[in-house]
């Protein structure tokens, strides 16, 4: 089983103002006038045994730079001729959307796009389905692989029965380490964290890495070290409306539909994240995310076709942060950080967001996910090795990029006599 390797990569304007659109606030997007972390990721991928097709999905914080971002990715790939890479950018997305309309899945287009973590990952899954891949392996562009056997470890156990149970391992995650091999977060707690001890809960959950067995069901997933069997990704989508943490959200989605994500204690890679452009914006995204998750679990209780997932079953992390207490904890944390940290104004605005805007967003969008998810298996069945898209994605038919606004070729006038 050779998985399709999918690398979502996120880009932004040249260095300057931090974009502030809810679904396209990414942790550390790369400015289009730099190469960022992608070259190091690809360089490490060259050393991995058995790598097949690689799909790179190119997302941007603003439509004005999406073509520049795609061009930058293609320039970077010119230095890696040994990697069989397919770049999925705006032109490919347009072709995909037209095909979805033809197949009468136009209602799913908002959840299959290059805006938002979940929607971008859904694009990668559709590419894997069009290529007919039995598994999809996600890594992030700020990851470095230091183990030539990374791919072999990824597929070990996939599709097999878990110990003596009836569970089949259809989704598996590894974990991240730093350059020194540390996989837990070590930051001194500050006053503003007294009600938001996220790192402590995270470390407590990830301690299962040190305990047998090697593979065990987990409430955590790492989107940059995640492999999904076709029987999983063709039946369970990523949630396009969760603004951050779409990987852990996928654990919830899988459990609601009778599956599990398993953690492999011997499968890891190195995480080299750039500096966050704004800690306050990341906190805001977390507030939206956790309030949304709580609403999603509550809404799912009314759905007779779903398995119930209680916050307690996801403890310590993210369980502590998706309970009914999440709103007041977010408000108190926002107030404390607003009075004691940089970006105080942004933190104080999060207090208002936690009381009104985030709950409103959750009420408006969580049903959208369930409507989207019910149609997802039908779409994947229709799109599998699609005769219209596969030649386009494999290069047998070329995408005419000259028809895209901002990409017209230079027209040179005829020389005079």
Coordinates of C-alpha atoms in Angstrom, one line a residue:
X1 CA 0.0 0.0 0.0
X2 CA 1.7 3.2 -1.2
X3 CA -0.3 6.2 0.2
X4 CA -0.8 9.4 -1.6
X5 CA 1.2 12.0 0.3
X6 CA -0.7 15.3 0.8
X7 CA 1.0 18.5 1.9
X8 CA -1.3 21.4 2.6
X9 CA 0.7 24.7 2.3
X10 CA -0.5 28.1 3.4
X11 CA 0.7 31.4 2.1
X12 CA 0.1 35.1 2.8
X13 CA 1.0 38.6 1.6
X14 CA 4.5 40.0 1.8
X15 CA 5.6 40.7 5.4
X16 CA 3.4 43.2 7.1
X17 CA -0.2 43.2 8.4
X18 CA -1.5 40.0 9.8
X19 CA -4.7 38.9 7.9
X20 CA -7.8 38.6 10.0
X21 CA -10.4 36.6 8.1
X22 CA -11.9 34.0 10.4
X23 CA -11.5 30.9 8.2
X24 CA -8.2 31.9 6.7
X25 CA -6.3 32.8 9.9
X26 CA -3.6 30.2 9.7
X27 CA -1.0 29.7 12.4
X28 CA 2.1 30.6 10.4
X29 CA 1.4 31.2 6.7
X30 CA 4.5 31.8 4.5
X31 CA 4.9 35.2 2.9
X32 CA 4.9 34.9 -0.9
X33 CA 8.2 36.7 -1.2
X34 CA 10.0 33.9 0.7
X35 CA 10.4 30.1 0.3
X36 CA 9.4 29.4 3.9
X37 CA 9.6 25.9 5.3
X38 CA 8.5 23.9 2.2
X39 CA 11.9 23.3 0.7
X40 CA 13.2 21.7 3.9
X41 CA 10.1 19.5 4.0
X42 CA 10.6 18.3 0.4
X43 CA 14.3 17.8 0.9
X44 CA 13.6 15.4 3.8
X45 CA 10.9 13.7 1.7
X46 CA 13.5 12.8 -0.9
X47 CA 15.2 10.6 1.6
X48 CA 12.1 8.6 2.5
X49 CA 11.9 5.1 1.1
X50 CA 9.0 4.2 -1.2
X51 CA 7.5 7.7 -1.7
X52 CA 5.0 7.8 -4.6
X53 CA 2.7 10.6 -5.7
X54 CA 2.7 13.8 -3.7
X55 CA -0.1 16.3 -3.8
X56 CA 0.5 19.9 -2.6
X57 CA -2.6 21.9 -2.0
X58 CA -1.9 25.7 -2.1
X59 CA -4.0 27.9 0.1
X60 CA -3.7 31.6 0.6
X61 CA -4.9 34.1 3.2
X62 CA -6.2 36.4 0.5
X63 CA -7.4 35.8 -3.1
X64 CA -5.0 38.5 -4.3
X65 CA -2.0 36.3 -3.6
X66 CA -3.3 32.9 -4.4
X67 CA -1.7 32.8 -7.9
X68 CA 1.6 34.2 -6.6
X69 CA 1.6 31.5 -4.0
X70 CA 1.0 28.8 -6.6
X71 CA 3.8 30.1 -8.7
X72 CA 6.1 30.2 -5.7
X73 CA 5.3 26.5 -5.0
X74 CA 6.0 25.5 -8.6
X75 CA 9.3 27.3 -8.5
X76 CA 10.3 25.5 -5.3
X77 CA 9.4 22.2 -6.9
X78 CA 11.8 22.8 -9.8
X79 CA 14.6 22.0 -7.3
X80 CA 13.1 18.6 -6.6
X81 CA 12.7 16.8 -10.0
X82 CA 12.8 13.4 -8.2
X83 CA 9.4 14.0 -6.5
X84 CA 6.3 13.1 -8.4
X85 CA 4.4 16.2 -7.3
X86 CA 1.0 17.5 -8.3
X87 CA 0.2 21.1 -7.3
X88 CA -3.4 21.8 -6.6
X89 CA -4.1 25.5 -7.0
X90 CA -6.9 27.8 -8.1
X91 CA -7.2 26.4 -11.7
X92 CA -7.5 22.8 -10.4
X93 CA -10.0 23.9 -7.9
X94 CA -12.1 25.6 -10.6
X95 CA -12.1 22.3 -12.6
X96 CA -13.1 20.4 -9.5
X97 CA -16.0 22.7 -8.8
X98 CA -17.3 22.5 -12.3
X99 CA -17.1 18.7 -12.1
X100 CA -19.0 18.8 -8.8
X101 CA -21.7 20.8 -10.5
X102 CA -21.9 18.3 -13.3
X103 CA -22.3 15.5 -10.8
X104 CA -25.0 17.4 -8.9
X105 CA -22.9 18.0 -5.8
X106 CA -22.8 21.8 -6.1
X107 CA -24.1 22.1 -2.5
X108 CA -20.8 20.6 -1.3
X109 CA -18.6 23.2 -3.0
X110 CA -18.3 25.4 0.1
X111 CA -16.7 22.6 2.0
X112 CA -14.2 21.7 -0.7
X113 CA -12.1 24.8 -1.2
X114 CA -8.7 26.3 -0.6
X115 CA -10.0 28.4 2.3
X116 CA -9.9 27.0 5.8
X117 CA -8.0 24.1 7.3
X118 CA -10.8 21.5 7.0
X119 CA -11.8 22.5 3.4
X120 CA -8.2 22.4 2.2
X121 CA -7.8 18.9 3.7
X122 CA -11.0 17.8 2.0
X123 CA -9.5 18.9 -1.3
X124 CA -6.5 16.6 -0.6
X125 CA -8.8 13.7 0.1
X126 CA -10.7 14.3 -3.2
X127 CA -7.4 14.3 -5.1
X128 CA -6.4 11.0 -3.4
X129 CA -9.8 9.6 -4.5
X130 CA -9.4 10.8 -8.1
X131 CA -6.0 9.1 -8.2
X132 CA -7.5 5.9 -6.7
X133 CA -5.2 5.8 -3.7
X134 CA -5.9 3.2 -1.0
X135 CA -4.7 5.6 1.7
X136 CA -3.9 9.3 2.2
X137 CA -1.0 10.5 4.3
X138 CA -0.9 14.1 5.5
X139 CA 2.3 15.9 6.4
X140 CA 2.6 19.7 6.9
X141 CA 5.0 21.9 5.2
X142 CA 6.8 22.8 8.4
X143 CA 7.7 19.2 9.1
X144 CA 11.0 17.4 8.5
X145 CA 11.2 13.6 8.2
X146 CA 14.4 12.1 9.7
X147 CA 13.5 8.4 9.3
X148 CA 13.9 6.7 5.9
X149 CA 11.4 4.1 7.1
X150 CA 8.7 6.8 7.8
X151 CA 6.4 5.6 5.1
X152 CA 6.8 1.9 6.0
X153 CA 5.9 2.8 9.6
X154 CA 2.9 4.9 8.4
X155 CA 1.2 1.9 6.7
X156 CA 2.0 -0.7 9.4
X157 CA -1.3 -1.9 10.8
X158 CA -3.5 0.1 8.5
X159 CA -6.6 -1.9 7.5
X160 CA -5.8 -4.6 10.1
X161 CA -7.8 -5.6 13.2
X162 CA -6.8 -3.9 16.4
X163 CA -5.6 -6.6 18.9
X164 CA -8.5 -9.0 19.7
X165 CA -11.2 -6.5 19.2
X166 CA -13.7 -5.9 16.3
X167 CA -12.0 -2.5 15.6
X168 CA -10.2 -2.0 12.3
X169 CA -7.3 0.5 12.2
X170 CA -8.5 2.9 9.4
X171 CA -6.9 6.1 10.7
X172 CA -3.6 6.4 12.5
X173 CA -1.6 9.4 13.7
X174 CA 2.0 9.8 14.8
X175 CA 3.3 12.7 16.8
X176 CA 5.7 15.7 16.6
X177 CA 9.0 16.1 18.2
X178 CA 11.4 19.1 18.3
X179 CA 15.0 18.9 17.2
X180 CA 16.0 17.2 20.5
X181 CA 13.3 14.6 20.3
X182 CA 11.0 16.1 22.9
X183 CA 7.3 15.6 22.1
X184 CA 5.7 17.4 25.1
X185 CA 5.3 21.1 25.4
X186 CA 7.3 22.9 28.1
X187 CA 6.3 26.4 28.8
X188 CA 6.2 28.2 32.1
X189 CA 2.5 28.8 33.2
X190 CA 1.6 32.4 33.4
X191 CA -1.2 34.2 35.2
X192 CA -3.4 34.4 32.2
X193 CA -3.3 30.6 31.8
X194 CA -4.9 29.7 35.2
X195 CA -8.2 28.7 33.5
X196 CA -6.6 27.6 30.2
X197 CA -3.9 25.0 31.0
X198 CA -3.9 23.6 27.5
X199 CA -0.3 22.5 27.5
X200 CA -0.8 20.5 30.7
X201 CA -3.8 18.7 29.4
X202 CA -2.0 18.1 26.1
X203 CA 1.0 16.6 27.8
X204 CA -1.1 14.4 30.0
X205 CA -2.9 13.0 27.0
X206 CA 0.3 12.5 24.9
X207 CA 1.9 10.5 27.8
X208 CA 0.4 7.4 26.2
X209 CA 3.4 7.5 23.8
X210 CA 5.6 6.1 26.5
X211 CA 3.2 3.3 27.4
X212 CA 2.5 0.0 25.6
X213 CA 1.0 -1.1 23.4
X214 CA 2.6 0.6 20.4
X215 CA -0.7 1.5 18.8
X216 CA -3.7 2.6 20.9
X217 CA -6.9 4.6 20.4
X218 CA -6.3 8.3 21.0
X219 CA -8.3 11.5 21.5
X220 CA -5.5 13.3 19.8
X221 CA -4.4 13.5 16.2
X222 CA -1.6 15.4 14.5
X223 CA -2.6 16.6 11.1
X224 CA 1.0 16.7 10.0
X225 CA 1.5 13.0 10.7
X226 CA -1.8 11.4 9.8
X227 CA -2.7 8.5 7.6
X228 CA -6.3 7.6 6.6
X229 CA -7.4 4.4 4.9
X230 CA -9.8 4.8 2.0
X231 CA -12.6 3.2 4.0
X232 CA -12.2 6.1 6.4
X233 CA -11.6 9.1 4.2
X234 CA -14.3 8.0 1.7
X235 CA -16.8 7.9 4.5
X236 CA -15.8 10.7 6.9
X237 CA -14.8 14.2 5.8
X238 CA -13.0 17.0 7.6
X239 CA -15.2 19.7 9.0
X240 CA -14.9 22.8 6.8
X241 CA -16.3 25.0 9.5
X242 CA -14.0 24.3 12.4
X243 CA -11.6 27.3 12.3
X244 CA -8.6 25.5 13.8
X245 CA -7.7 22.0 15.1
X246 CA -9.3 20.2 12.2
X247 CA -7.1 17.2 13.0
X248 CA -8.5 16.7 16.5
X249 CA -11.9 17.5 15.3
X250 CA -11.5 14.5 12.8
X251 CA -11.1 12.2 15.8
X252 CA -14.6 13.4 17.0
X253 CA -16.0 12.9 13.5
X254 CA -14.5 9.4 13.2
X255 CA -15.9 8.4 16.6
X256 CA -19.4 9.8 15.7
X257 CA -19.4 7.4 12.8
X258 CA -18.2 4.4 14.6
X259 CA -14.4 4.6 14.1
X260 CA -11.3 5.6 16.0
X261 CA -8.0 7.4 15.3
X262 CA -5.1 5.4 16.7
X263 CA -1.8 6.8 17.9
X264 CA 1.4 5.0 16.9
X265 CA 4.1 5.5 19.5
X266 CA 6.9 4.6 17.1
X267 CA 5.9 6.9 14.3
X268 CA 7.0 10.6 14.5
X269 CA 8.6 13.5 12.6
X270 CA 10.2 16.8 13.5
X271 CA 8.1 19.9 13.8
X272 CA 9.8 23.2 12.9
X273 CA 7.0 25.8 13.2
X274 CA 7.9 29.4 12.5
X275 CA 7.1 32.1 15.0
X276 CA 3.4 32.8 15.4
X277 CA 2.4 36.1 13.9
X278 CA -0.2 36.7 16.7
X279 CA -0.7 34.7 19.8
X280 CA -4.0 36.6 20.5
X281 CA -5.4 35.6 17.1
X282 CA -4.5 31.9 17.8
X283 CA -6.3 32.1 21.1
X284 CA -9.3 33.6 19.4
X285 CA -9.3 30.8 16.9
X286 CA -9.2 28.3 19.8
X287 CA -12.1 29.9 21.5
X288 CA -14.2 29.6 18.3
X289 CA -13.0 26.1 17.8
X290 CA -13.8 24.7 21.3
X291 CA -17.2 26.4 21.6
X292 CA -18.0 25.0 18.1
X293 CA -16.9 21.5 19.2
X294 CA -19.1 21.7 22.3
X295 CA -22.1 22.8 20.2
X296 CA -21.3 20.0 17.7
X297 CA -21.4 17.3 20.4
X298 CA -24.7 18.7 21.8
X299 CA -26.2 18.8 18.3
X300 CA -25.1 15.2 17.6
X301 CA -27.2 14.0 20.5
X302 CA -30.3 14.6 18.4
X303 CA -29.0 12.5 15.5
X304 CA -30.1 8.9 15.7
X305 CA -27.5 7.7 13.1
X306 CA -24.5 8.9 15.1
X307 CA -22.6 7.4 18.0
X308 CA -22.5 9.8 21.0
X309 CA -19.2 11.3 21.9
X310 CA -19.0 12.8 25.4
X311 CA -16.3 15.3 26.4
X312 CA -15.3 13.0 29.2
X313 CA -14.2 10.4 26.6
X314 CA -11.8 12.9 25.1
X315 CA -10.1 13.8 28.4
X316 CA -7.7 15.2 29.3
X317 CA -7.2 16.9 25.9
X318 CA -9.3 18.1 24.3
X319 CA -12.0 17.0 26.7
X320 CA -11.4 19.7 29.3
X321 CA -11.9 22.3 26.6
X322 CA -15.1 21.1 24.9
X323 CA -17.3 20.8 28.0
X324 CA -20.1 23.2 28.9
X325 CA -17.5 25.3 31.0
X326 CA -15.6 26.4 27.9
X327 CA -17.3 29.8 27.5
X328 CA -16.6 31.1 31.0
X329 CA -13.1 29.8 31.0
X330 CA -12.5 31.5 27.7
X331 CA -13.9 34.8 29.0
X332 CA -11.8 34.8 32.2
X333 CA -8.7 33.9 30.2
X334 CA -9.3 36.6 27.7
X335 CA -9.7 39.2 30.5
X336 CA -6.6 38.1 32.4
X337 CA -4.4 38.0 29.2
X338 CA -5.9 41.3 28.1
X339 CA -4.6 43.0 31.3
X340 CA -1.2 41.3 31.4
X341 CA 0.1 40.7 27.9
X342 CA 0.9 42.3 24.6
X343 CA -2.0 42.5 22.2
X344 CA -4.2 43.4 25.2
X345 CA -6.9 44.9 23.0
X346 CA -7.2 41.8 20.9
X347 CA -7.5 39.6 24.0
X348 CA -10.1 41.8 25.5
X349 CA -12.2 41.5 22.3
X350 CA -12.1 37.7 22.6
X351 CA -14.0 38.0 25.9
X352 CA -17.0 39.5 23.9
X353 CA -16.5 36.9 21.2
X354 CA -16.7 34.0 23.7
X355 CA -20.0 35.3 25.0
X356 CA -21.8 36.1 21.7
X357 CA -20.0 35.7 18.4
X358 CA -18.5 32.3 18.8
X359 CA -21.8 30.7 20.1
X360 CA -23.6 32.4 17.2
X361 CA -21.1 31.0 14.7
X362 CA -21.4 27.5 16.3
X363 CA -25.2 27.5 16.1
X364 CA -25.1 28.7 12.5
X365 CA -22.6 26.3 11.1
X366 CA -22.5 23.0 13.0
X367 CA -25.6 21.7 11.2
X368 CA -23.9 22.6 7.9
X369 CA -21.2 20.1 8.7
X370 CA -23.7 17.3 9.3
X371 CA -25.5 18.1 6.0
X372 CA -22.2 18.1 4.3
X373 CA -21.0 14.9 5.9
X374 CA -24.1 12.9 4.9
X375 CA -23.4 13.7 1.3
X376 CA -19.7 13.1 1.5
X377 CA -19.7 9.3 0.9
X378 CA -21.9 9.7 -2.1
X379 CA -19.5 12.2 -3.6
X380 CA -16.4 10.1 -2.9
X381 CA -18.0 7.1 -4.6
X382 CA -18.8 9.2 -7.7
X383 CA -15.4 10.9 -7.8
X384 CA -13.3 7.8 -7.3
X385 CA -10.9 7.6 -10.3
X386 CA -13.2 10.0 -12.1
X387 CA -12.7 9.8 -15.9
X388 CA -13.0 13.6 -16.3
X389 CA -10.7 14.7 -13.5
X390 CA -8.0 12.0 -13.5
X391 CA -6.5 12.9 -16.9
X392 CA -6.4 16.5 -15.7
X393 CA -4.8 15.7 -12.4
X394 CA -2.2 13.3 -13.9
X395 CA -1.1 15.8 -16.6
X396 CA -2.6 13.9 -19.5
X397 CA -4.7 17.0 -20.1
X398 CA -3.2 20.4 -19.3
X399 CA -4.9 23.2 -17.3
X400 CA -5.0 26.4 -19.4
X401 CA -3.6 28.9 -16.8
X402 CA -3.6 31.7 -19.3
X403 CA -7.3 32.1 -18.8
X404 CA -7.0 32.9 -15.1
X405 CA -7.2 36.6 -14.2
X406 CA -3.7 38.0 -13.4
X407 CA -1.9 35.2 -15.3
X408 CA -2.2 36.4 -18.9
X409 CA 0.9 36.0 -21.1
X410 CA 2.8 39.0 -22.3
X411 CA 1.7 40.0 -25.8
X412 CA 4.6 41.3 -27.8
X413 CA 4.0 43.6 -30.7
X414 CA 5.4 42.9 -34.1
X415 CA 8.7 44.5 -34.9
X416 CA 8.6 47.2 -37.5
X417 CA 10.3 46.9 -41.0

